[in-house]
Amino acid sequence: HPTPCTVERFLCFLGEFPALDTMFPPCSGIIDNAGGKILVQKVAGHSGYRGSFSNGVRSLSLPRWRESFLVAGTDRLLEEDVSRLLILARRKAVRKEQKLLLCLCVLISDCKVDLSFLIDGSWSIGKRRFQIQKRFLSNVADALDVGSAGPLMGIVQYGNDPSTEFNLKTYTNSKDIRNAIEKIPQKGGLSNVGRALSFVNKNFFSDANGNRGGAPNVAIVMVDGWPTDKVEEASRLARESGINIFFVTIEEAAESEKQNVIEPDFVDKAVCRTNGFYSLSVPSWFSLHKAVQPLVKRVCDTDRLACSKTCLNSADLGFVIDGSSSVGTGNFRTVLQFVANVSKEFEISDTDTRVGAVQYTYEQRLEFAFDRYNSKQDVLSAIKRISYWSGGTSTGAAISYALEQLFSKSKPNKRKIMILITDGRSYDDVRVPAMAAHQSGVIAYSIGIAWAAHDELEAIATDPDKEHSFFVDEFDHLYQFVNQLIQNICTEFNSQPRN
Ligand SMILES: *[C@@H]1O[C@H](CO)[C@@H](O)[C@H](O)[C@H]1NC(C)=O
């Protein structure tokens, strides 16, 4: 039975329905005032909706729309086939000054996450508490309201070694998940949480296992007491891959047991951020049920999932800065300001975006490597301290140097982004080094000022050149390109498969 509509679920949308074309497939008025069931599916927005007019309902043509709805009748669908996320139970369409008022009982989940539960199957937890853990999982699955347009959930059980009980695409509703949880046998062994986190990072969140890419990755680790291996390194790698790690610790080590814990503060070393949001400490297995709602609320607060990969937190950003004589001291300061302004836009830490810089003339100098600083503040002050070198312009050699000194030390799951800034024609060839950079996965942006050569800027830039190459006539106009550059970096990121 569909859940009855409550007031807050009964949403009315007035007006410009960009998807009206699709709502009325061959313009045969499905929506009228007669009542009955229809399906609404929230879909991503896109550009260029054509307007339409049919059955007295006009849709406007819109250049852009953030999201839209697909609507269809449900008469031929069985209730069970319908994910709750697509549903509604009542509807009403009214024409009002050429606008459409569409009222829907919408049970749309805002909680679109790909969730991995790491459950404790070690012997130490015991049979009874293993059952409590399973009940907890079922309650979480219910509260989440699993569905293909909302949260998806898989379970990994760990002991000595981890194994997947089911993955993200095995089940697409809470009921099936509850049944599957019921059948999970306890595997026994130690509590090797670090090993389980590595496993989840390497195997669980793969496309083949149903990872959707667009949904944040969340791993919830259930720990009875404390882990029997170290978690720090495995967690760091998982965070770098964009996994939001939560810990639910039950019956933590008492003061007298602390000497048995092999890695003190393991929770802080593992979770996505140490601000308390990512950890729940439950004093007793018998009060675990109280953690269901708080946990679900946090996991579904997707805007706060700080470890999800974004264009701003998953790059190794290498600046290659022309320090030749033609630039001059004053303009060099402006270039550094530009470098700082671009860097400022990123989230900088050892597991988020990292920044490195090379200055070049005839020669090259590593100003700082990616692993040198891990806070924005430190990066910005290091940029300020770069001193102007003055000399010739060997841009080709500088690119090769940046590949060797910066990007060869880039992390595998970071996007390698090079931003090269120059004000003149290079004395050496840039084509061969640029090609080597592109081939090794570096996404190259070139910024030319004043006398910079367009053909070189384009050779340096990754294709399409138009989005990776910029030219300004004066140093004083450089500031205008900060936003454009960031925007292009993010557009490029969003056009790639995420995980
Ligand atoms: C950098 O940002 C500051 C502060 O917003 C601005 O005044 C300055 O013009 C910018 N400079 C460059 C080169 O981007």
PDB file of C-alpha atoms and ligand atoms in Angstrom, residues 334 337-338 341 479 482, ligand 1:
ATOM      1  CA  THR A 334      50.376  39.618 -10.274  1.00  0.00           C
ATOM      2  CA  GLN A 337      48.327  36.508  -7.026  1.00  0.00           C
ATOM      3  CA  PHE A 338      46.595  34.688  -9.835  1.00  0.00           C
ATOM      4  CA  ASN A 341      43.464  33.103  -6.287  1.00  0.00           C
ATOM      5  CA  TYR A 479      42.251  38.240 -12.593  1.00  0.00           C
ATOM      6  CA  VAL A 482      40.178  32.898 -12.337  1.00  0.00           C
TER       7      VAL A 482
HETATM    8  C1  LIG B   1      43.123  38.067  -6.692  1.00  0.00           C
HETATM    9  O1  LIG B   1      42.064  38.263  -5.779  1.00  0.00           O
HETATM   10  C2  LIG B   1      42.077  39.549  -5.187  1.00  0.00           C
HETATM   11  C3  LIG B   1      40.998  39.532  -4.108  1.00  0.00           C
HETATM   12  O2  LIG B   1      39.804  39.078  -4.621  1.00  0.00           O
HETATM   13  C4  LIG B   1      41.844  40.603  -6.252  1.00  0.00           C
HETATM   14  O3  LIG B   1      41.831  41.882  -5.681  1.00  0.00           O
HETATM   15  C5  LIG B   1      42.944  40.485  -7.275  1.00  0.00           C
HETATM   16  O4  LIG B   1      42.694  41.376  -8.346  1.00  0.00           O
HETATM   17  C6  LIG B   1      43.048  39.082  -7.822  1.00  0.00           C
HETATM   18  N1  LIG B   1      44.227  39.001  -8.680  1.00  0.00           N
HETATM   19  C7  LIG B   1      44.394  38.142  -9.655  1.00  0.00           C
HETATM   20  C8  LIG B   1      45.583  38.290 -10.517  1.00  0.00           C
HETATM   21  O5  LIG B   1      43.616  37.232  -9.857  1.00  0.00           O
END
